Amino acid sequence: DAGITQSPRHKVTETGTPVTLRCHQTENHRYMYWYRQDPGHGLRLIHYSYGVKDTDKGEVSDGYSVSRSKTEDFLLTLESATSSQTSVYFCAISESGSGNQPQHFGDGTRLSIL
Amino acid sequence: AQKVTQAQTEISVVEKEDVTLDCVYETRDTTYYLFWYKQPPSGELVFLIRRNSFDEQNEISGRYSWNFQKSTSSFNFTITASQVVDSAVYFCALSEAAFGNEKLTFGTGTRLTIIP
């Protein structure tokens, strides 16, 4: 298994509160990604990082921010959570971008916004 | 824009039957990569295969085989002699090779149920 740890694994919180999800890797891979999985949509990219302090938006980035201060950690923050952000969130890592290497996924974080 | 279509939302077959999962993709790039992932009931995503656009050879791995046809923009996945452990949601995904497209575009998945 790729060394990817997501925390927390489950979280329930209220609308309007800030939430931070953490992805930690032990593979020293350059690329890290955050996806959300919703019924009928498959997985959709929120943000990704191609190096320390280098990040870019995905297709569903509104309402989310990310930070990467170390190679091994990629944080996803919901500044003010809304019910539409209830989802399962997956972190992924890859040695290189552009599909040259596969992405490997963490076990996911189930987030419920009440 | 790239797009992946998995028209089969759910499939159920009896154990030991063969089953094919369809994947059709759209891309403007000539260089791209296709993937299949498995998501068992436990929820994790497991990488199964990567194929680049220049390699149209079919691939077989045990009971799994993949048929890549550029002429029809399809990358279908066949499970031979299905087993209960094959029950999962299967995702097809596409990545374009050009720098600046560091993302996987996923299909909506096919839920496969193997009936014992």
PDB file of C-alpha atoms in Angstrom:
ATOM      1  CA  ASP A   1       0.000   0.000   0.000  1.00  0.00           C
ATOM      2  CA  ALA A   2       1.154   3.504  -0.802  1.00  0.00           C
ATOM      3  CA  GLY A   3       2.011   5.361   2.411  1.00  0.00           C
ATOM      4  CA  ILE A   4      -0.892   7.792   2.495  1.00  0.00           C
ATOM      5  CA  THR A   5      -2.723   8.701   5.682  1.00  0.00           C
ATOM      6  CA  GLN A   6      -5.797  10.879   5.770  1.00  0.00           C
ATOM      7  CA  SER A   7      -7.059  12.411   8.987  1.00  0.00           C
ATOM      8  CA  PRO A   8      -9.603  12.494  10.344  1.00  0.00           C
ATOM      9  CA  ARG A   9     -11.342   9.514   8.777  1.00  0.00           C
ATOM     10  CA  HIS A  10     -14.763  10.727   9.815  1.00  0.00           C
ATOM     11  CA  LYS A  11     -15.996  14.145  10.869  1.00  0.00           C
ATOM     12  CA  VAL A  12     -19.372  15.667  11.606  1.00  0.00           C
ATOM     13  CA  THR A  13     -19.586  19.412  11.992  1.00  0.00           C
ATOM     14  CA  GLU A  14     -22.005  22.287  11.661  1.00  0.00           C
ATOM     15  CA  THR A  15     -22.584  24.739   8.859  1.00  0.00           C
ATOM     16  CA  GLY A  16     -20.355  27.768   9.082  1.00  0.00           C
ATOM     17  CA  THR A  17     -17.508  26.143  10.981  1.00  0.00           C
ATOM     18  CA  PRO A  18     -13.992  25.842   9.567  1.00  0.00           C
ATOM     19  CA  VAL A  19     -12.734  22.359   8.773  1.00  0.00           C
ATOM     20  CA  THR A  20      -9.235  21.157   7.889  1.00  0.00           C
ATOM     21  CA  LEU A  21      -8.465  17.762   6.432  1.00  0.00           C
ATOM     22  CA  ARG A  22      -4.933  16.457   6.411  1.00  0.00           C
ATOM     23  CA  CYS A  23      -3.147  14.197   3.955  1.00  0.00           C
ATOM     24  CA  HIS A  24       0.224  12.806   4.948  1.00  0.00           C
ATOM     25  CA  GLN A  25       2.477  10.753   2.669  1.00  0.00           C
ATOM     26  CA  THR A  26       5.665   8.848   3.301  1.00  0.00           C
ATOM     27  CA  GLU A  27       6.540   8.254  -0.388  1.00  0.00           C
ATOM     28  CA  ASN A  28       8.224  11.636  -1.054  1.00  0.00           C
ATOM     29  CA  HIS A  29       6.065  12.067  -4.155  1.00  0.00           C
ATOM     30  CA  ARG A  30       5.976  15.491  -5.740  1.00  0.00           C
ATOM     31  CA  TYR A  31       2.299  15.575  -6.695  1.00  0.00           C
ATOM     32  CA  MET A  32      -0.607  15.542  -4.281  1.00  0.00           C
ATOM     33  CA  TYR A  33      -4.314  15.906  -5.003  1.00  0.00           C
ATOM     34  CA  TRP A  34      -7.618  16.398  -3.223  1.00  0.00           C
ATOM     35  CA  TYR A  35     -10.781  14.936  -4.736  1.00  0.00           C
ATOM     36  CA  ARG A  36     -14.347  14.729  -3.572  1.00  0.00           C
ATOM     37  CA  GLN A  37     -16.625  11.808  -4.341  1.00  0.00           C
ATOM     38  CA  ASP A  38     -20.362  12.295  -4.681  1.00  0.00           C
ATOM     39  CA  PRO A  39     -23.056   9.968  -6.010  1.00  0.00           C
ATOM     40  CA  GLY A  40     -23.547  10.393  -9.744  1.00  0.00           C
ATOM     41  CA  HIS A  41     -20.349  12.414 -10.150  1.00  0.00           C
ATOM     42  CA  GLY A  42     -17.511   9.997  -9.665  1.00  0.00           C
ATOM     43  CA  LEU A  43     -14.461  11.762  -8.277  1.00  0.00           C
ATOM     44  CA  ARG A  44     -13.823  15.424  -9.004  1.00  0.00           C
ATOM     45  CA  LEU A  45     -10.589  17.300  -8.463  1.00  0.00           C
ATOM     46  CA  ILE A  46     -10.666  20.114  -5.908  1.00  0.00           C
ATOM     47  CA  HIS A  47      -7.026  21.273  -5.778  1.00  0.00           C
ATOM     48  CA  TYR A  48      -3.655  19.782  -6.463  1.00  0.00           C
ATOM     49  CA  SER A  49      -0.033  20.505  -5.624  1.00  0.00           C
ATOM     50  CA  TYR A  50       3.050  20.018  -7.769  1.00  0.00           C
ATOM     51  CA  GLY A  51       5.565  20.919  -5.061  1.00  0.00           C
ATOM     52  CA  VAL A  52       6.009  22.669  -1.751  1.00  0.00           C
ATOM     53  CA  LYS A  53       4.007  25.899  -1.820  1.00  0.00           C
ATOM     54  CA  ASP A  54       2.944  25.176  -5.440  1.00  0.00           C
ATOM     55  CA  THR A  55      -0.770  24.562  -5.795  1.00  0.00           C
ATOM     56  CA  ASP A  56      -3.462  24.992  -8.399  1.00  0.00           C
ATOM     57  CA  LYS A  57      -7.232  24.743  -8.668  1.00  0.00           C
ATOM     58  CA  GLY A  58      -9.244  21.837  -9.944  1.00  0.00           C
ATOM     59  CA  GLU A  59     -12.741  21.811 -11.335  1.00  0.00           C
ATOM     60  CA  VAL A  60     -14.617  22.213  -8.026  1.00  0.00           C
ATOM     61  CA  SER A  61     -12.351  24.528  -6.023  1.00  0.00           C
ATOM     62  CA  ASP A  62     -14.904  27.103  -4.850  1.00  0.00           C
ATOM     63  CA  GLY A  63     -15.162  27.138  -1.063  1.00  0.00           C
ATOM     64  CA  TYR A  64     -11.894  25.271  -0.563  1.00  0.00           C
ATOM     65  CA  SER A  65      -8.299  26.288   0.025  1.00  0.00           C
ATOM     66  CA  VAL A  66      -5.143  24.210   0.327  1.00  0.00           C
ATOM     67  CA  SER A  67      -1.655  24.522   1.682  1.00  0.00           C
ATOM     68  CA  ARG A  68       1.526  22.534   1.331  1.00  0.00           C
ATOM     69  CA  SER A  69       4.390  23.676   3.541  1.00  0.00           C
ATOM     70  CA  LYS A  70       6.182  20.311   3.499  1.00  0.00           C
ATOM     71  CA  THR A  71       6.518  17.629   0.852  1.00  0.00           C
ATOM     72  CA  GLU A  72       4.702  15.114   3.007  1.00  0.00           C
ATOM     73  CA  ASP A  73       1.652  17.145   4.036  1.00  0.00           C
ATOM     74  CA  PHE A  74      -1.210  18.579   1.993  1.00  0.00           C
ATOM     75  CA  LEU A  75      -4.008  20.303   3.873  1.00  0.00           C
ATOM     76  CA  LEU A  76      -7.519  20.982   2.599  1.00  0.00           C
ATOM     77  CA  THR A  77      -9.488  23.707   4.369  1.00  0.00           C
ATOM     78  CA  LEU A  78     -13.153  24.558   4.219  1.00  0.00           C
ATOM     79  CA  GLU A  79     -13.182  28.095   5.570  1.00  0.00           C
ATOM     80  CA  SER A  80     -16.916  28.078   6.319  1.00  0.00           C
ATOM     81  CA  ALA A  81     -18.426  24.672   5.724  1.00  0.00           C
ATOM     82  CA  THR A  82     -21.752  24.354   3.906  1.00  0.00           C
ATOM     83  CA  SER A  83     -24.084  21.376   3.594  1.00  0.00           C
ATOM     84  CA  SER A  84     -23.150  21.062  -0.091  1.00  0.00           C
ATOM     85  CA  GLN A  85     -19.646  20.147   1.022  1.00  0.00           C
ATOM     86  CA  THR A  86     -20.868  16.978   2.675  1.00  0.00           C
ATOM     87  CA  SER A  87     -18.920  14.350   0.783  1.00  0.00           C
ATOM     88  CA  VAL A  88     -16.184  11.764   0.895  1.00  0.00           C
ATOM     89  CA  TYR A  89     -12.795  13.367   0.368  1.00  0.00           C
ATOM     90  CA  PHE A  90      -9.852  11.495  -1.085  1.00  0.00           C
ATOM     91  CA  CYS A  91      -6.227  12.465  -1.166  1.00  0.00           C
ATOM     92  CA  ALA A  92      -3.997  11.061  -3.892  1.00  0.00           C
ATOM     93  CA  ILE A  93      -0.285  11.147  -4.619  1.00  0.00           C
ATOM     94  CA  SER A  94       1.767  10.636  -7.746  1.00  0.00           C
ATOM     95  CA  GLU A  95       5.457  10.635  -8.631  1.00  0.00           C
ATOM     96  CA  SER A  96       4.763  12.792 -11.665  1.00  0.00           C
ATOM     97  CA  GLY A  97       1.872  14.646 -13.223  1.00  0.00           C
ATOM     98  CA  SER A  98       0.157  14.249 -16.552  1.00  0.00           C
ATOM     99  CA  GLY A  99      -0.727  10.616 -16.049  1.00  0.00           C
ATOM    100  CA  ASN A 100       2.804   9.394 -16.615  1.00  0.00           C
ATOM    101  CA  GLN A 101       2.519   7.626 -13.290  1.00  0.00           C
ATOM    102  CA  PRO A 102      -0.686   6.436 -11.642  1.00  0.00           C
ATOM    103  CA  GLN A 103      -2.218   8.260  -8.747  1.00  0.00           C
ATOM    104  CA  HIS A 104      -2.530   6.305  -5.521  1.00  0.00           C
ATOM    105  CA  PHE A 105      -5.283   7.156  -3.110  1.00  0.00           C
ATOM    106  CA  GLY A 106      -5.712   7.386   0.623  1.00  0.00           C
ATOM    107  CA  ASP A 107      -8.606   5.691   2.384  1.00  0.00           C
ATOM    108  CA  GLY A 108     -10.827   8.764   2.343  1.00  0.00           C
ATOM    109  CA  THR A 109     -12.424  11.102   4.860  1.00  0.00           C
ATOM    110  CA  ARG A 110     -16.186  11.052   5.287  1.00  0.00           C
ATOM    111  CA  LEU A 111     -17.308  14.603   6.109  1.00  0.00           C
ATOM    112  CA  SER A 112     -20.848  15.481   7.127  1.00  0.00           C
ATOM    113  CA  ILE A 113     -21.941  19.109   7.422  1.00  0.00           C
ATOM    114  CA  LEU A 114     -25.175  19.504   9.375  1.00  0.00           C
TER     115      LEU A 114
ATOM    116  CA  ALA B   1     -12.302  19.268 -22.492  1.00  0.00           C
ATOM    117  CA  GLN B   2     -11.769  15.687 -21.548  1.00  0.00           C
ATOM    118  CA  LYS B   3     -14.683  13.467 -20.635  1.00  0.00           C
ATOM    119  CA  VAL B   4     -15.203   9.875 -19.573  1.00  0.00           C
ATOM    120  CA  THR B   5     -18.515   8.071 -19.922  1.00  0.00           C
ATOM    121  CA  GLN B   6     -19.432   4.873 -18.136  1.00  0.00           C
ATOM    122  CA  ALA B   7     -22.950   4.274 -19.373  1.00  0.00           C
ATOM    123  CA  GLN B   8     -23.541   1.201 -17.217  1.00  0.00           C
ATOM    124  CA  THR B   9     -24.558   2.469 -13.799  1.00  0.00           C
ATOM    125  CA  GLU B  10     -25.095  -0.964 -12.256  1.00  0.00           C
ATOM    126  CA  ILE B  11     -24.483  -4.517 -13.429  1.00  0.00           C
ATOM    127  CA  SER B  12     -25.357  -7.758 -11.687  1.00  0.00           C
ATOM    128  CA  VAL B  13     -24.110 -11.143 -12.822  1.00  0.00           C
ATOM    129  CA  VAL B  14     -24.084 -14.602 -11.341  1.00  0.00           C
ATOM    130  CA  GLU B  15     -20.764 -15.850 -10.057  1.00  0.00           C
ATOM    131  CA  LYS B  16     -18.507 -17.432 -12.697  1.00  0.00           C
ATOM    132  CA  GLU B  17     -20.080 -15.452 -15.518  1.00  0.00           C
ATOM    133  CA  ASP B  18     -17.937 -13.126 -17.603  1.00  0.00           C
ATOM    134  CA  VAL B  19     -18.719  -9.425 -17.470  1.00  0.00           C
ATOM    135  CA  THR B  20     -17.522  -6.413 -19.469  1.00  0.00           C
ATOM    136  CA  LEU B  21     -17.501  -2.872 -18.148  1.00  0.00           C
ATOM    137  CA  ASP B  22     -17.625  -0.185 -20.810  1.00  0.00           C
ATOM    138  CA  CYS B  23     -15.657   3.044 -20.878  1.00  0.00           C
ATOM    139  CA  VAL B  24     -15.814   5.673 -23.616  1.00  0.00           C
ATOM    140  CA  TYR B  25     -13.633   8.761 -23.492  1.00  0.00           C
ATOM    141  CA  GLU B  26     -13.269  12.108 -25.235  1.00  0.00           C
ATOM    142  CA  THR B  27     -10.060  14.079 -25.582  1.00  0.00           C
ATOM    143  CA  ARG B  28      -8.463  16.467 -28.055  1.00  0.00           C
ATOM    144  CA  ASP B  29      -4.948  15.385 -27.173  1.00  0.00           C
ATOM    145  CA  THR B  30      -3.030  12.773 -29.097  1.00  0.00           C
ATOM    146  CA  THR B  31      -1.108  11.753 -25.991  1.00  0.00           C
ATOM    147  CA  TYR B  32      -3.134  10.654 -23.003  1.00  0.00           C
ATOM    148  CA  TYR B  33      -3.425   7.968 -20.381  1.00  0.00           C
ATOM    149  CA  LEU B  34      -6.326   5.778 -19.383  1.00  0.00           C
ATOM    150  CA  PHE B  35      -6.854   4.110 -16.035  1.00  0.00           C
ATOM    151  CA  TRP B  36      -9.147   1.736 -14.217  1.00  0.00           C
ATOM    152  CA  TYR B  37      -9.670   1.866 -10.468  1.00  0.00           C
ATOM    153  CA  LYS B  38     -11.633  -0.458  -8.203  1.00  0.00           C
ATOM    154  CA  GLN B  39     -13.533   0.724  -5.142  1.00  0.00           C
ATOM    155  CA  PRO B  40     -14.626  -2.241  -3.005  1.00  0.00           C
ATOM    156  CA  PRO B  41     -17.334  -1.888  -0.337  1.00  0.00           C
ATOM    157  CA  SER B  42     -14.655  -0.925   2.190  1.00  0.00           C
ATOM    158  CA  GLY B  43     -14.280   2.335   0.266  1.00  0.00           C
ATOM    159  CA  GLU B  44     -10.638   2.601  -0.730  1.00  0.00           C
ATOM    160  CA  LEU B  45      -9.610   3.193  -4.337  1.00  0.00           C
ATOM    161  CA  VAL B  46      -7.334   0.568  -5.823  1.00  0.00           C
ATOM    162  CA  PHE B  47      -5.333   1.216  -8.982  1.00  0.00           C
ATOM    163  CA  LEU B  48      -5.762  -1.589 -11.547  1.00  0.00           C
ATOM    164  CA  ILE B  49      -4.156  -0.517 -14.814  1.00  0.00           C
ATOM    165  CA  ARG B  50      -2.680   2.396 -16.764  1.00  0.00           C
ATOM    166  CA  ARG B  51      -2.556   2.491 -20.548  1.00  0.00           C
ATOM    167  CA  ASN B  52      -1.001   5.198 -22.739  1.00  0.00           C
ATOM    168  CA  SER B  53      -2.527   6.298 -26.007  1.00  0.00           C
ATOM    169  CA  PHE B  54       0.284   4.852 -28.103  1.00  0.00           C
ATOM    170  CA  ASP B  55      -0.142   1.329 -26.838  1.00  0.00           C
ATOM    171  CA  GLU B  56      -3.230  -0.377 -28.199  1.00  0.00           C
ATOM    172  CA  GLN B  57      -2.220  -3.854 -27.182  1.00  0.00           C
ATOM    173  CA  ASN B  58      -4.788  -5.619 -25.116  1.00  0.00           C
ATOM    174  CA  GLU B  59      -3.645  -6.584 -21.673  1.00  0.00           C
ATOM    175  CA  ILE B  60      -4.475  -9.572 -19.547  1.00  0.00           C
ATOM    176  CA  SER B  61      -3.796  -9.975 -15.854  1.00  0.00           C
ATOM    177  CA  GLY B  62      -5.213 -13.144 -14.437  1.00  0.00           C
ATOM    178  CA  ARG B  63      -8.996 -12.980 -14.781  1.00  0.00           C
ATOM    179  CA  TYR B  64      -8.861  -9.328 -15.816  1.00  0.00           C
ATOM    180  CA  SER B  65      -8.395  -8.084 -19.370  1.00  0.00           C
ATOM    181  CA  TRP B  66      -8.563  -4.704 -20.998  1.00  0.00           C
ATOM    182  CA  ASN B  67      -9.450  -3.816 -24.584  1.00  0.00           C
ATOM    183  CA  PHE B  68      -8.237  -0.412 -25.784  1.00  0.00           C
ATOM    184  CA  GLN B  69      -9.554   0.769 -29.159  1.00  0.00           C
ATOM    185  CA  LYS B  70      -8.627   4.276 -30.274  1.00  0.00           C
ATOM    186  CA  SER B  71     -10.925   4.028 -33.303  1.00  0.00           C
ATOM    187  CA  THR B  72     -13.952   3.917 -30.999  1.00  0.00           C
ATOM    188  CA  SER B  73     -12.379   5.844 -28.083  1.00  0.00           C
ATOM    189  CA  SER B  74     -13.089   2.944 -25.769  1.00  0.00           C
ATOM    190  CA  PHE B  75     -11.173   1.222 -22.989  1.00  0.00           C
ATOM    191  CA  ASN B  76     -13.303  -1.683 -21.843  1.00  0.00           C
ATOM    192  CA  PHE B  77     -12.614  -3.967 -18.904  1.00  0.00           C
ATOM    193  CA  THR B  78     -13.577  -7.633 -18.828  1.00  0.00           C
ATOM    194  CA  ILE B  79     -13.640  -9.897 -15.806  1.00  0.00           C
ATOM    195  CA  THR B  80     -13.616 -13.577 -16.675  1.00  0.00           C
ATOM    196  CA  ALA B  81     -15.165 -16.164 -14.358  1.00  0.00           C
ATOM    197  CA  SER B  82     -16.340 -13.504 -11.929  1.00  0.00           C
ATOM    198  CA  GLN B  83     -16.100 -14.003  -8.180  1.00  0.00           C
ATOM    199  CA  VAL B  84     -17.924 -12.438  -5.264  1.00  0.00           C
ATOM    200  CA  VAL B  85     -14.740 -10.525  -4.366  1.00  0.00           C
ATOM    201  CA  ASP B  86     -15.072  -8.680  -7.673  1.00  0.00           C
ATOM    202  CA  SER B  87     -18.148  -6.875  -6.336  1.00  0.00           C
ATOM    203  CA  ALA B  88     -17.174  -3.217  -6.292  1.00  0.00           C
ATOM    204  CA  VAL B  89     -17.582   0.092  -8.044  1.00  0.00           C
ATOM    205  CA  TYR B  90     -15.212   0.398 -10.972  1.00  0.00           C
ATOM    206  CA  PHE B  91     -14.031   3.742 -12.286  1.00  0.00           C
ATOM    207  CA  CYS B  92     -12.465   4.527 -15.630  1.00  0.00           C
ATOM    208  CA  ALA B  93     -10.334   7.691 -15.753  1.00  0.00           C
ATOM    209  CA  LEU B  94      -8.447   9.780 -18.297  1.00  0.00           C
ATOM    210  CA  SER B  95      -5.415  12.047 -18.003  1.00  0.00           C
ATOM    211  CA  GLU B  96      -4.061  14.234 -20.761  1.00  0.00           C
ATOM    212  CA  ALA B  97      -0.280  14.386 -21.012  1.00  0.00           C
ATOM    213  CA  ALA B  98       0.227  18.095 -21.637  1.00  0.00           C
ATOM    214  CA  PHE B  99       1.731  20.037 -18.739  1.00  0.00           C
ATOM    215  CA  GLY B 100      -0.989  21.905 -16.972  1.00  0.00           C
ATOM    216  CA  ASN B 101      -3.438  19.067 -17.084  1.00  0.00           C
ATOM    217  CA  GLU B 102      -2.333  17.274 -13.978  1.00  0.00           C
ATOM    218  CA  LYS B 103      -5.663  15.764 -13.188  1.00  0.00           C
ATOM    219  CA  LEU B 104      -7.631  12.612 -13.645  1.00  0.00           C
ATOM    220  CA  THR B 105     -11.087  12.941 -15.127  1.00  0.00           C
ATOM    221  CA  PHE B 106     -13.214  10.116 -13.785  1.00  0.00           C
ATOM    222  CA  GLY B 107     -16.302   8.489 -15.140  1.00  0.00           C
ATOM    223  CA  THR B 108     -19.255   8.154 -12.810  1.00  0.00           C
ATOM    224  CA  GLY B 109     -18.471   4.517 -12.109  1.00  0.00           C
ATOM    225  CA  THR B 110     -20.135   1.156 -12.646  1.00  0.00           C
ATOM    226  CA  ARG B 111     -21.367  -0.754  -9.618  1.00  0.00           C
ATOM    227  CA  LEU B 112     -20.755  -4.445 -10.199  1.00  0.00           C
ATOM    228  CA  THR B 113     -22.522  -6.997  -8.050  1.00  0.00           C
ATOM    229  CA  ILE B 114     -21.575 -10.646  -8.279  1.00  0.00           C
ATOM    230  CA  ILE B 115     -24.382 -12.888  -7.095  1.00  0.00           C
ATOM    231  CA  PRO B 116     -23.211 -16.103  -5.409  1.00  0.00           C
TER     232      PRO B 116
END
